[in-house]
Amino acid sequence: MHRKKVLLKVIILGDSGVGKTALMNQYVNKRFSSSYKATIGADFLTKEVMIDDKLVTLQIWDTAGQERFQSLGVAFYRGADVCILVYDVTNPKSFDALDSWREEFLVQASPADIENFPFVVLGNKVDRENDRRVPKAKAQAWCKSKASAPLRYFETSAKEAVQVEAAFQEAAQLALAQENTEADFLPETINLGQPTPSHTTKSSCC
Amino acid sequence: MAAPGSSDLDNQEAYLKEATRKVKEQGFFMKRCMDSSDLKGALNHASDMLRELRTGVLTPRNYYELHMKTLDELHHLDDFFGQLCKDGTKTASELYEQVQACGDVLPRLYLLITVGATYIETRQAPAKDILNDLVEMAKGVQHPMRGLFLRNYLSHACRDKLPDTGSKFEGQGGDVSHAVDFVLRNFSETNRLWVRMQNQGPSKERKRREKERQDLRILVGTNLVRLSQLEGVDVERYVQAVLPKLLEQVVNCKDSIAQPYLLDCIIQVFPDEFHLATLDSFLETCTQLRDKVNVRVILEAMMKRLAAGARDAQSSSSGEAVARTPPKAFAAFNSCVTKLLEEKKGAIELAELLRLQAALLEFALECYPGRLDYVNHCFGTCAAVLRQDPPRTEPLDDTEAEQLERVLALPLAPSGGLGGVLELTLFGELVEYLPWRRRRDVSLGVVRAVLGAGEPLDSVESVEKLFSMIGPLLRDGPDDATGGQQQKSSATSDAVPDEATEQLLVARLSHLFQHDDTDALFRIFGAARRHFGQGGIDRVRYTLVPLVFRALALARAVRAVETKIAEQQAEEQAEENKKPAEEPPPPTEKEPAEKTTDGEEEEAPEEEEEEAPAAAEAPAATTEERTTIKPPQYSSRKVFQFVHEIVTAMAGSFPSLSLNLFLQCAQEADKCGFKAIAYEFVSQAFIIYEDELPDSKAQLRALHSMVGSLLLSRGFDDSDYDALATKTTQYAAKLLKKPDQCRMVATCSLLFWSDDPSRVRDGRRVLECLQRSLKIADACMTSSSPPIHLFVEILDHYVAHFEKKNPMITPKYIQGLVALINEHIDNMDRVDGRADLEAHYRNTLARIKAKEIIPLP
């Protein structure tokens, strides 16, 4: 029964260059490349994981951090089950941007329960501890301030695979607990055999 | 052509909602069929669902949303196909045949791509063949927007099916060259569709079409991301097989929207090392773009990216072999810029040219820290652009000036790490093009950079050079409304602190003047004074003061050298004298080492007795070395004369300041043993006191300084000292307010009883001062409030002098004063200060008691 499979939609957001693609690649493909390659648009990779003895498919959406590479809008936020917010611990600006990423997400995704929608916050690049410019305590305080229960926070390194597995596992767990409750489509009347007239007649050149 | 009409635009929401409903409905039926393993039914419903994508009424963003919803459903079909192949119900090739039965092109192609992905997955046919087939078939859709989305789906569905290096489809399925070929072909078709949009439909809708194209552009750029994700695309393949194709596409599409976008994507999606390996061809392309394209933005993006990479490489100390920016990168950018200058001279605005140089400069500073030659080169290019024949008469407009200012300011930033600000040739020429206000800002940057670098200014040339760079801080400009003198009258309170901050920064430069040779240093001071002196009175009050102190320190240093020379000579002479009598005695050199070039009447030798003990501490060193010290060209007197001139020039405008400076000079001269010079300085201070001080408060402050200076002095002859002390006391007695007189005269008593027993100790004069002070206090007495506080203060002086064992100050004076105070203190009004006064008095009594000066209860 393929359709009974649980599919969870995970969205990764954050400023350009914080390591969103690297985190996903580390998690899904166990690969890391240190050179920066921008992402254009949004695309996902899938990964099957066991959560509490349940096989679930994670659809992990990697997104462009640069606004000009997101020209078609962010319709893909809709239907997300969990959102991973990423910043770079060596770049305070990327941390400051978390607020607007979170707000933008909540506006565009408009989840049913805005208060309790699950977020996981990742401070990435902890392998560059010497260059750290966002203290852990500051990030934790931010996580605490955002919801009645503090947002889950992980300090990760996509490069050295530190806490990456744990972070995604946690995200999946939260997503499962909160699984998208949007009702499946149920036709009002079951109209067998009679196709409804369509406005698509307007274009027919294909 | 099915571009959405205006009524369509109003109803977008309704259209999208309806289309989405249909997609979900058909998706639902499709899944029901899948549940009952009805392939045919599932395909029918899938086709119906995909037919919704044929709509021509949605805007790109809404179409994108619908597309996404459709793909959500299509993934179930994908799973279903996989399942069918897995359990052997159908072969992939059968499915591949079957979906082609669909009558409409668009749904058929979506289905074909979906099955194609499954087909590749089963590896029953080589990936390269299926990919080739799919990318060809997709040509069946030529409607731009539908085609763009279809190809986006193709790219998405096959992203993990490519015969990339290391993938499971490599080998029989092809190799990375096939993967690259597939993506490149999809890319060029995508780009063609996208560019073609521009020329379709009526020209009045051009604006909207361009907006739609801007929205859709990520569908084109995504293909480049795919290329950058291929494992098999290494630098070599990128150089040989990838970038040339991309650049060819960029140039040949001749589209002014596509060209900058695609180049921006290339810059962003591929790693630095790829760019460094292909910089020349990339930059070559930049010179072949449509005129409308702003090449500066592209070059700037590339430079920024490489600079950021260089910065990261520096900060990450991981020791990895990071590609450093090769020296030729600068040359490459530079020659590209030069070529643009030559070919498009008229077409590029001056502001853009300057902006381009600023970008190049920023890149150079980031990637090649400390390379002054690159900075100078950029300055040179700017100068060449700005120089005109005949010379430009119009000043730069604001944007141009802003960019030029940036060019000049960049090397001055702390991150620029440029120590040698003074080595920036052409700086002076370029700064001339700026309006005065901006020049001032740039000058301030120069001063900050020089102070920040902290490198000594050790020659007249470097001082001259620096001052030529910061002219606007040193003098008023032609368009400066705030002329030095006028400003004083109409002093706008908010403008003044700004000026003060600036001038204080300039003043700090004095501390960078350094040279081991006192003569050289003196020459530097001379140059500095000349420049500072042009600043007008409002500037010199800040700038010349540190120079006075530096000069005083120099005088001390010169004096030390002079003393040493004199000692050496004295020693030589002593040795000569010890030698046997037969030898003729050498001519005795009575003359002092210094040449008195000025008209000072002072004779040095007699003062040197005082210096002798200090210098004699190291006789061993002098006898051993025996190197004759070169006498300074500029004597310490000459230096004192120098400060004398400076301070005298300021005396009229800033009397209090100058008075203090004169006293400071006097102290220094006194320490050097120049009693006549010291006397002269004090006299100058007195002249200012008499002629210039504006009010009694300033007088009071000045008198305190004068008393302090005299107390510190050591070298005056008794008669001179007496004259100065007497004069000071006279001033004190003539102060405007009685209480001030009273206190100051009492204070002057200190002048006549030195702590040093070998110097003035005139008990009678002390007593006179105190008695006089008491008399003045008495005159302050009014019926209502006797000046008890003055009595108490005078009492303190008596006690102090008594303790100094001044025989004239006998206990009876103290006794009398205590009695006087006791008599009045209880009748005193309940004034504010009474508690304090009583406490003060109690302390004084306690002291008297402790020292057992007079018997107290």
Coordinates of N, CA, C and O in Angstrom, one line a residue, chain A residues 71-128:
Chain A
S71 N 12.9 33.5 -7.5 CA 12.0 34.5 -8.2 C 10.6 34.0 -8.4 O 9.7 34.8 -8.6
L72 N 10.4 32.7 -8.3 CA 9.0 32.2 -8.4 C 8.2 32.2 -7.1 O 7.1 31.7 -7.1
G73 N 8.8 32.7 -6.1 CA 8.1 32.6 -4.8 C 8.3 31.3 -4.1 O 9.1 30.5 -4.5
V74 N 7.7 31.3 -2.9 CA 8.0 30.2 -2.0 C 6.8 29.3 -1.8 O 6.5 28.9 -0.6
A75 N 6.0 29.0 -2.9 CA 4.8 28.2 -2.7 C 5.2 26.8 -2.1 O 4.3 26.2 -1.5
F76 N 6.4 26.4 -2.2 CA 6.8 25.1 -1.7 C 6.8 25.0 -0.2 O 6.9 23.9 0.4
Y77 N 6.7 26.2 0.5 CA 6.6 26.1 1.9 C 5.4 25.4 2.4 O 5.3 24.8 3.4
R78 N 4.3 25.5 1.5 CA 3.0 25.0 2.0 C 3.1 23.5 2.1 O 3.7 22.8 1.4
G79 N 2.4 23.0 3.2 CA 2.4 21.6 3.4 C 3.6 21.1 4.2 O 3.8 19.9 4.3
A80 N 4.5 22.0 4.6 CA 5.6 21.6 5.4 C 5.2 21.0 6.7 O 4.3 21.4 7.3
D81 N 6.0 20.0 7.2 CA 5.7 19.4 8.5 C 6.7 19.9 9.5 O 6.4 19.8 10.7
V82 N 7.8 20.4 9.1 CA 8.8 20.9 10.0 C 9.7 21.8 9.2 O 9.9 21.7 8.0
C83 N 10.2 22.8 9.9 CA 11.1 23.8 9.3 C 12.5 23.8 10.0 O 12.5 23.9 11.3
I84 N 13.5 23.6 9.3 CA 14.9 23.7 9.9 C 15.5 25.1 9.6 O 15.6 25.4 8.4
L85 N 15.8 25.9 10.6 CA 16.4 27.2 10.4 C 17.9 27.1 10.7 O 18.3 26.6 11.7
V86 N 18.7 27.5 9.7 CA 20.1 27.3 9.8 C 20.8 28.7 9.8 O 20.4 29.6 9.1
Y87 N 21.8 28.9 10.7 CA 22.6 30.0 10.6 C 24.1 29.5 10.8 O 24.3 28.4 11.1
D88 N 25.0 30.5 10.6 CA 26.4 30.1 10.6 C 27.0 30.8 11.9 O 26.9 32.0 12.1
V89 N 27.6 30.0 12.7 CA 28.0 30.5 14.0 C 29.1 31.5 13.9 O 29.4 32.3 14.8
T90 N 29.7 31.6 12.7 CA 30.8 32.6 12.5 C 30.3 33.8 11.9 O 31.0 34.7 11.6
N91 N 29.0 33.9 11.6 CA 28.4 35.0 10.9 C 27.1 35.5 11.7 O 26.0 35.0 11.5
P92 N 27.3 36.6 12.5 CA 26.2 37.1 13.3 C 25.0 37.5 12.5 O 23.9 37.4 12.9
K93 N 25.3 38.0 11.3 CA 24.2 38.5 10.4 C 23.3 37.3 10.1 O 22.0 37.5 10.0
S94 N 23.8 36.2 9.9 CA 23.0 35.0 9.5 C 22.1 34.6 10.7 O 21.0 34.1 10.5
F95 N 22.6 34.9 11.9 CA 21.8 34.6 13.1 C 20.7 35.6 13.2 O 19.6 35.2 13.5
D96 N 21.0 36.9 13.0 CA 20.0 37.9 13.1 C 18.9 37.7 12.1 O 17.7 38.1 12.4
A97 N 19.2 37.0 11.0 CA 18.2 36.9 10.0 C 17.2 35.8 10.3 O 16.1 35.7 9.7
L98 N 17.5 35.0 11.4 CA 16.6 33.9 11.7 C 15.1 34.3 11.9 O 14.2 33.7 11.5
D99 N 15.0 35.5 12.6 CA 13.7 36.0 12.9 C 12.9 36.2 11.6 O 11.7 35.7 11.5
S100 N 13.5 36.8 10.6 CA 12.7 37.1 9.4 C 12.5 35.8 8.6 O 11.4 35.6 8.0
W101 N 13.4 34.9 8.7 CA 13.2 33.6 8.0 C 12.0 32.9 8.6 O 11.1 32.4 8.0
R102 N 11.9 32.9 10.0 CA 10.9 32.2 10.7 C 9.5 32.9 10.4 O 8.5 32.2 10.1
E103 N 9.5 34.2 10.4 CA 8.3 34.9 10.2 C 7.8 34.7 8.8 O 6.6 34.4 8.6
E104 N 8.7 34.9 7.8 CA 8.3 34.7 6.4 C 7.8 33.3 6.2 O 6.8 33.1 5.5
F105 N 8.4 32.3 6.9 CA 7.9 30.9 6.7 C 6.5 30.8 7.2 O 5.6 30.2 6.6
L106 N 6.2 31.3 8.4 CA 4.9 31.2 9.0 C 3.8 31.9 8.2 O 2.7 31.4 8.0
V107 N 4.2 33.0 7.6 CA 3.2 33.7 6.7 C 2.9 32.9 5.5 O 1.8 32.7 5.1
Q108 N 4.0 32.5 4.8 CA 3.8 31.8 3.5 C 3.3 30.4 3.7 O 2.5 30.0 2.8
A109 N 3.7 29.7 4.7 CA 3.3 28.3 4.8 C 1.9 28.2 5.4 O 1.2 27.3 5.3
S110 N 1.6 29.3 6.2 CA 0.4 29.4 7.0 C -0.1 28.0 7.5 O -1.1 27.5 7.1
P111 N 0.7 27.5 8.4 CA 0.3 26.2 9.0 C -0.9 26.4 9.9 O -1.2 27.5 10.4
A112 N -1.6 25.3 10.2 CA -2.9 25.3 10.9 C -2.6 25.9 12.3 O -3.3 26.7 12.8
D113 N -1.6 25.4 13.0 CA -1.3 25.7 14.3 C 0.0 26.5 14.4 O 1.1 25.9 14.6
I114 N -0.1 27.8 14.2 CA 1.1 28.6 14.1 C 1.9 28.6 15.4 O 3.2 28.5 15.4
E115 N 1.2 28.6 16.5 CA 1.9 28.6 17.8 C 2.8 27.4 18.0 O 4.0 27.6 18.5
N116 N 2.4 26.3 17.6 CA 3.1 25.1 17.9 C 3.8 24.4 16.7 O 4.3 23.3 16.8
F117 N 3.9 25.2 15.6 CA 4.5 24.6 14.4 C 6.0 24.3 14.8 O 6.7 25.1 15.3
P118 N 6.5 23.1 14.5 CA 7.8 22.7 14.9 C 9.0 23.3 14.1 O 8.9 23.3 12.8
F119 N 9.9 23.9 14.8 CA 11.1 24.4 14.1 C 12.3 23.7 14.8 O 12.3 23.5 16.0
V120 N 13.3 23.5 14.0 CA 14.6 23.1 14.6 C 15.7 24.1 14.2 O 15.7 24.5 13.0
V121 N 16.5 24.6 15.1 CA 17.4 25.6 14.8 C 18.8 25.0 14.8 O 19.2 24.3 15.8
L122 N 19.6 25.2 13.7 CA 20.9 24.7 13.7 C 22.0 25.8 13.6 O 21.8 26.7 12.7
G123 N 22.9 25.8 14.5 CA 24.1 26.7 14.4 C 25.2 25.9 13.7 O 25.8 25.0 14.3
N124 N 25.4 26.2 12.4 CA 26.3 25.3 11.6 C 27.8 25.9 11.6 O 28.0 27.0 12.1
K125 N 28.7 25.1 11.2 CA 30.1 25.4 11.0 C 30.8 25.4 12.4 O 31.7 26.3 12.6
V126 N 30.4 24.6 13.3 CA 31.1 24.6 14.6 C 32.5 24.0 14.5 O 33.3 24.1 15.4
D127 N 32.9 23.5 13.3 CA 34.2 23.1 13.1 C 35.2 24.3 13.1 O 36.4 24.2 13.2
R128 N 34.6 25.5 12.9 CA 35.4 26.7 12.9 C 35.2 27.4 14.2 O 34.9 28.6 14.3

